[in-house]
Short mmCIF file of C-alpha atoms in Angstrom, two decimals:
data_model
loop_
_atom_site.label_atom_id
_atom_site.label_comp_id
_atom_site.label_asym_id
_atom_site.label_seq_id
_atom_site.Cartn_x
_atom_site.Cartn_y
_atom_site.Cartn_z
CA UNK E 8 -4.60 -16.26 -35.60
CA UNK E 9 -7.10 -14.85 -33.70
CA UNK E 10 -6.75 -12.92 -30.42
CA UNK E 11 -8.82 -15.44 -28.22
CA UNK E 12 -6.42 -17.97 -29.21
CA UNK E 13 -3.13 -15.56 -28.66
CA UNK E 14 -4.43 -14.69 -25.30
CA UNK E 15 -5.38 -18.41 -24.57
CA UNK E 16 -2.06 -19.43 -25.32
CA UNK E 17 -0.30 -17.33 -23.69
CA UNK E 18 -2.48 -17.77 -20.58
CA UNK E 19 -1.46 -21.45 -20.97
CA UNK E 20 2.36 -20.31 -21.17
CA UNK E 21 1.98 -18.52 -18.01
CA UNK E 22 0.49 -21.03 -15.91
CA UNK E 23 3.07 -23.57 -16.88
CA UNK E 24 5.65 -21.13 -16.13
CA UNK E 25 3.84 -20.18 -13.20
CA UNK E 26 3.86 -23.88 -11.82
CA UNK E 27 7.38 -24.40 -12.78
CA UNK E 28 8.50 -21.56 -10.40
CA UNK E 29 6.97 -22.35 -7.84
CA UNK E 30 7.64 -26.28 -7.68
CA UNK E 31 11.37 -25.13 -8.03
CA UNK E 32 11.02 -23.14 -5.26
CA UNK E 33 9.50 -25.42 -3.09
CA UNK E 34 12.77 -27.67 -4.02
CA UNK E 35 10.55 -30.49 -5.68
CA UNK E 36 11.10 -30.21 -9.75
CA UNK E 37 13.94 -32.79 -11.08
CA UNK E 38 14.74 -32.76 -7.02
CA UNK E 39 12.80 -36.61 -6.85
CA UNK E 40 14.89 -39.42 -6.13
CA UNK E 41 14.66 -42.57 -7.80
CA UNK E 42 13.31 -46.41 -5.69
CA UNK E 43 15.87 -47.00 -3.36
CA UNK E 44 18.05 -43.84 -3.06
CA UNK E 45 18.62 -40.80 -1.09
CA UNK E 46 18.79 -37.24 -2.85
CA UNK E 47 21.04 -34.88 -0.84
CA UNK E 48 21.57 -31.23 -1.59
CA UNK E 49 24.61 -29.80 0.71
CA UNK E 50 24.61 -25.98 1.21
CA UNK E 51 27.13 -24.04 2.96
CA UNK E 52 30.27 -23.35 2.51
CA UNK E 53 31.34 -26.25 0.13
CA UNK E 54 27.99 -27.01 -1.72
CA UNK E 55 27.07 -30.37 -3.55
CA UNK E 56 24.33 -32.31 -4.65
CA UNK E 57 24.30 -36.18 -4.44
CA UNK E 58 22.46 -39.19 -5.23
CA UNK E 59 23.31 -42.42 -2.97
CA UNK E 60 21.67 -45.70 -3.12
CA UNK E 61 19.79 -46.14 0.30
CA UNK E 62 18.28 -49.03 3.36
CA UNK E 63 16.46 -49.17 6.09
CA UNK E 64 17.16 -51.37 8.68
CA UNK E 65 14.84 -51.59 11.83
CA UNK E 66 16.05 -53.23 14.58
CA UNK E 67 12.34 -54.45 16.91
CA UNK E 68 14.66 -54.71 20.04
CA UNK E 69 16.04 -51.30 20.21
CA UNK E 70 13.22 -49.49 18.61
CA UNK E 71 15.83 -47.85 15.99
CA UNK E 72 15.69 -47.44 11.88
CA UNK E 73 18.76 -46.80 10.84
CA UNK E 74 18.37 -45.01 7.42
CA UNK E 75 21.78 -45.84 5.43
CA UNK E 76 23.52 -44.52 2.37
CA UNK E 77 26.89 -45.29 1.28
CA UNK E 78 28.96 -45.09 -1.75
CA UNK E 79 32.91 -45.02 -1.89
CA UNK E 80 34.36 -42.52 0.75
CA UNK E 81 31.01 -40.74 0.96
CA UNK E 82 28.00 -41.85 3.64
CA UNK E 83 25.06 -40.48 5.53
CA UNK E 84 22.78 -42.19 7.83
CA UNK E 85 19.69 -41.39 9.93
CA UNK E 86 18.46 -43.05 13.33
CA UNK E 87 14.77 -42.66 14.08
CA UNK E 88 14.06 -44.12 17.33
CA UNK E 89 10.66 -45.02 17.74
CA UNK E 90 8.17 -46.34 20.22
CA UNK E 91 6.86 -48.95 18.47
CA UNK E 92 7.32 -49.35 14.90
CA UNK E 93 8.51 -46.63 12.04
CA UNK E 94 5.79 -44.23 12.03
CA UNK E 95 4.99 -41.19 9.76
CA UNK E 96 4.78 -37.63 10.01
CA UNK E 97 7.47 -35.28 11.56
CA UNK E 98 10.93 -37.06 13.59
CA UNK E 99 12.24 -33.68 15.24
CA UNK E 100 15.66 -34.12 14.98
CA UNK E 101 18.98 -33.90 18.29
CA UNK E 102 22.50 -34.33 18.43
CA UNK E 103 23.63 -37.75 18.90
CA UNK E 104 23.97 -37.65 22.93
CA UNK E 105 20.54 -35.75 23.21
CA UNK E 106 18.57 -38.07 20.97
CA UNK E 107 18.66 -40.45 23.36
CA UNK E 108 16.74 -38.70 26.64
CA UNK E 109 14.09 -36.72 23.67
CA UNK E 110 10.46 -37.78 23.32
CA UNK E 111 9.87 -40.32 20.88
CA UNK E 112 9.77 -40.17 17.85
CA UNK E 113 13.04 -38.49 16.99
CA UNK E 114 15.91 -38.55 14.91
CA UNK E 115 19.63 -37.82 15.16
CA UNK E 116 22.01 -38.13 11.33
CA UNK E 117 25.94 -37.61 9.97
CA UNK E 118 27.03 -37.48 7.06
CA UNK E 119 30.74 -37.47 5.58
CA UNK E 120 31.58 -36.78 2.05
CA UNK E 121 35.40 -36.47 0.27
CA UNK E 122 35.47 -33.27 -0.65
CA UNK E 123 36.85 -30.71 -2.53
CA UNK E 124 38.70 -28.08 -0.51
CA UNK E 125 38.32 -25.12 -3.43
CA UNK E 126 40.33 -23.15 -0.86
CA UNK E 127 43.37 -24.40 0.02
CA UNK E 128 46.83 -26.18 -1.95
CA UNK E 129 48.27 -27.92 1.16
CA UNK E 130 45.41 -30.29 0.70
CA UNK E 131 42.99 -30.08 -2.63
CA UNK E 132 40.43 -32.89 -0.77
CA UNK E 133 39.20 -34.08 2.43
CA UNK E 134 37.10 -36.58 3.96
CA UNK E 135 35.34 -34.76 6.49
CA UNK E 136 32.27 -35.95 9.10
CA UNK E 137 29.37 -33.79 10.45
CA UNK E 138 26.69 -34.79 13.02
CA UNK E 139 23.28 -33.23 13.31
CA UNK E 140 22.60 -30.48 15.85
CA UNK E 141 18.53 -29.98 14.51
CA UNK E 142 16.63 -30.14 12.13
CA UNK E 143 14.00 -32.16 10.61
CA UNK E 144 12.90 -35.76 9.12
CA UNK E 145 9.53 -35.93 7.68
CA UNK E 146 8.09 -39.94 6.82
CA UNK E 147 5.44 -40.02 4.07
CA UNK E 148 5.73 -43.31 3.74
CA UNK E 149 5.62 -46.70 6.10
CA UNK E 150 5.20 -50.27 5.34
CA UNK E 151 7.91 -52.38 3.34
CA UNK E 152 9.57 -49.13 2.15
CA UNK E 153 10.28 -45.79 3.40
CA UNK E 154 9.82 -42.64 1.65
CA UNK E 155 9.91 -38.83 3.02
CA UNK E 156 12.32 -35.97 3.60
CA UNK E 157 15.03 -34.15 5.51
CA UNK E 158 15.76 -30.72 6.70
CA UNK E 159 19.13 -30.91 8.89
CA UNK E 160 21.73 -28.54 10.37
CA UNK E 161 24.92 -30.78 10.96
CA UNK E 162 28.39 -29.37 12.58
CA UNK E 163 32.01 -31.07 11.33
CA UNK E 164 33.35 -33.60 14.02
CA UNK E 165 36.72 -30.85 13.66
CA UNK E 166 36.63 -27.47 13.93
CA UNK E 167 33.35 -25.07 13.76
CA UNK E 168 31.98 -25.48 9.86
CA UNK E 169 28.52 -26.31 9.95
CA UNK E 170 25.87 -27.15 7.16
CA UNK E 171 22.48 -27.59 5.90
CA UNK E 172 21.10 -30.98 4.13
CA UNK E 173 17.86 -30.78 2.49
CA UNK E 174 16.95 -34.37 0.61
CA UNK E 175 14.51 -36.43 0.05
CA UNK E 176 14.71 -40.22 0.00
CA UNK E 177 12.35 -42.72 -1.75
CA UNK E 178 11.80 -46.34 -1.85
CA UNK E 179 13.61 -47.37 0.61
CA UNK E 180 13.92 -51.22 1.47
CA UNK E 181 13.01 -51.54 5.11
CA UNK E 182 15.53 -54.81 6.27
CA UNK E 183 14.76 -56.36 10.00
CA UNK E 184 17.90 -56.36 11.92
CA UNK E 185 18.88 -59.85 13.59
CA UNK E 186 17.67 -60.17 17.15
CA UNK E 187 20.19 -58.21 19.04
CA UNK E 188 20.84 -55.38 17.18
CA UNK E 189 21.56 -52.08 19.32
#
């Protein structure tokens, strides 16, 4: 072999490897969901990673998408409250109470997950609920589906454990809400 080739294949090597880092880094290798679900990675101090099938349901009275996920004891949900319609581009996200007096567009979320308490006997598992407190919801995509990302800080409902979602969600029906909806 000669050494133009060598070094040309191992320039090739190294630029795949290169791109590999980084896209793991930036959280985006094997991290895409599939149509019609939510990717969720948990960190703090009882990680996980999950996968939930996922809607969007806009309601034209209120102004509100309500970005739903459920499956078994485990569910997460994001409000965007809009002006008009579901817009992209950046939803700064409140706490529940203080969503409702920030500029529009924002964003408040929860999430609540049976999990596994690694450090305890009395009681191996729990079903325990967060809310946000900040954080981030990024739309990339608008029209009959919803596509785009999260960045959130969330406290537990009970005592002071907090956490951090990243996700990023992907195909997502959008479902209008029956006149009425709040």
């Amino acid at each position: 072999m000669s050494r133009r080739v060598a070094t040309f294949g191992l320039l090739v090597v190294a630029i795949a490897a290169g791109v590999f880092v980084t896209l793991r880094l930036n959280g985006r290798a094997g991290a895409e969901p599939t149509p019609g679900t939510i990717l969720l990675k948990i960190e703090g101090r009882f990680p996980a990673t999950m996968t939930l099938p996922a809607v969007a349901n806009w309601c034209p009275k209120s102004r509100v998408a309500e970005i739903e996920a459920v499956a078994v004891d485990t569910g997460f949900a994001i409000a965007l409250r809009e002006n008009d319609a579901v817009t992209k581009g950046p939803h700064p996200v409140f706490a529940p109470d203080q969503a409702q007096q920030a500029p529009k567009p924002n964003a408040s979320a929860a999430v609540r997950w049976f999990r596994l308490m690694a450090d305890t006997v009395a009681a191996p598992v729990a079903v325990v609920a967060y809310r946000s407190t900040g954080g981030r919801v990024d739309i990339s995509e608008v029209g009959a589906t919803l596509s785009g990302s999260v960045v959130l800080t969330l406290r537990a409902m009970t005592g002071g454990d907090s956490i951090v979602v990243r996700g990023r969600f992907a195909g997502l029906k959008v479902v209008a809400m029956a006149a009425g909806c709040t």
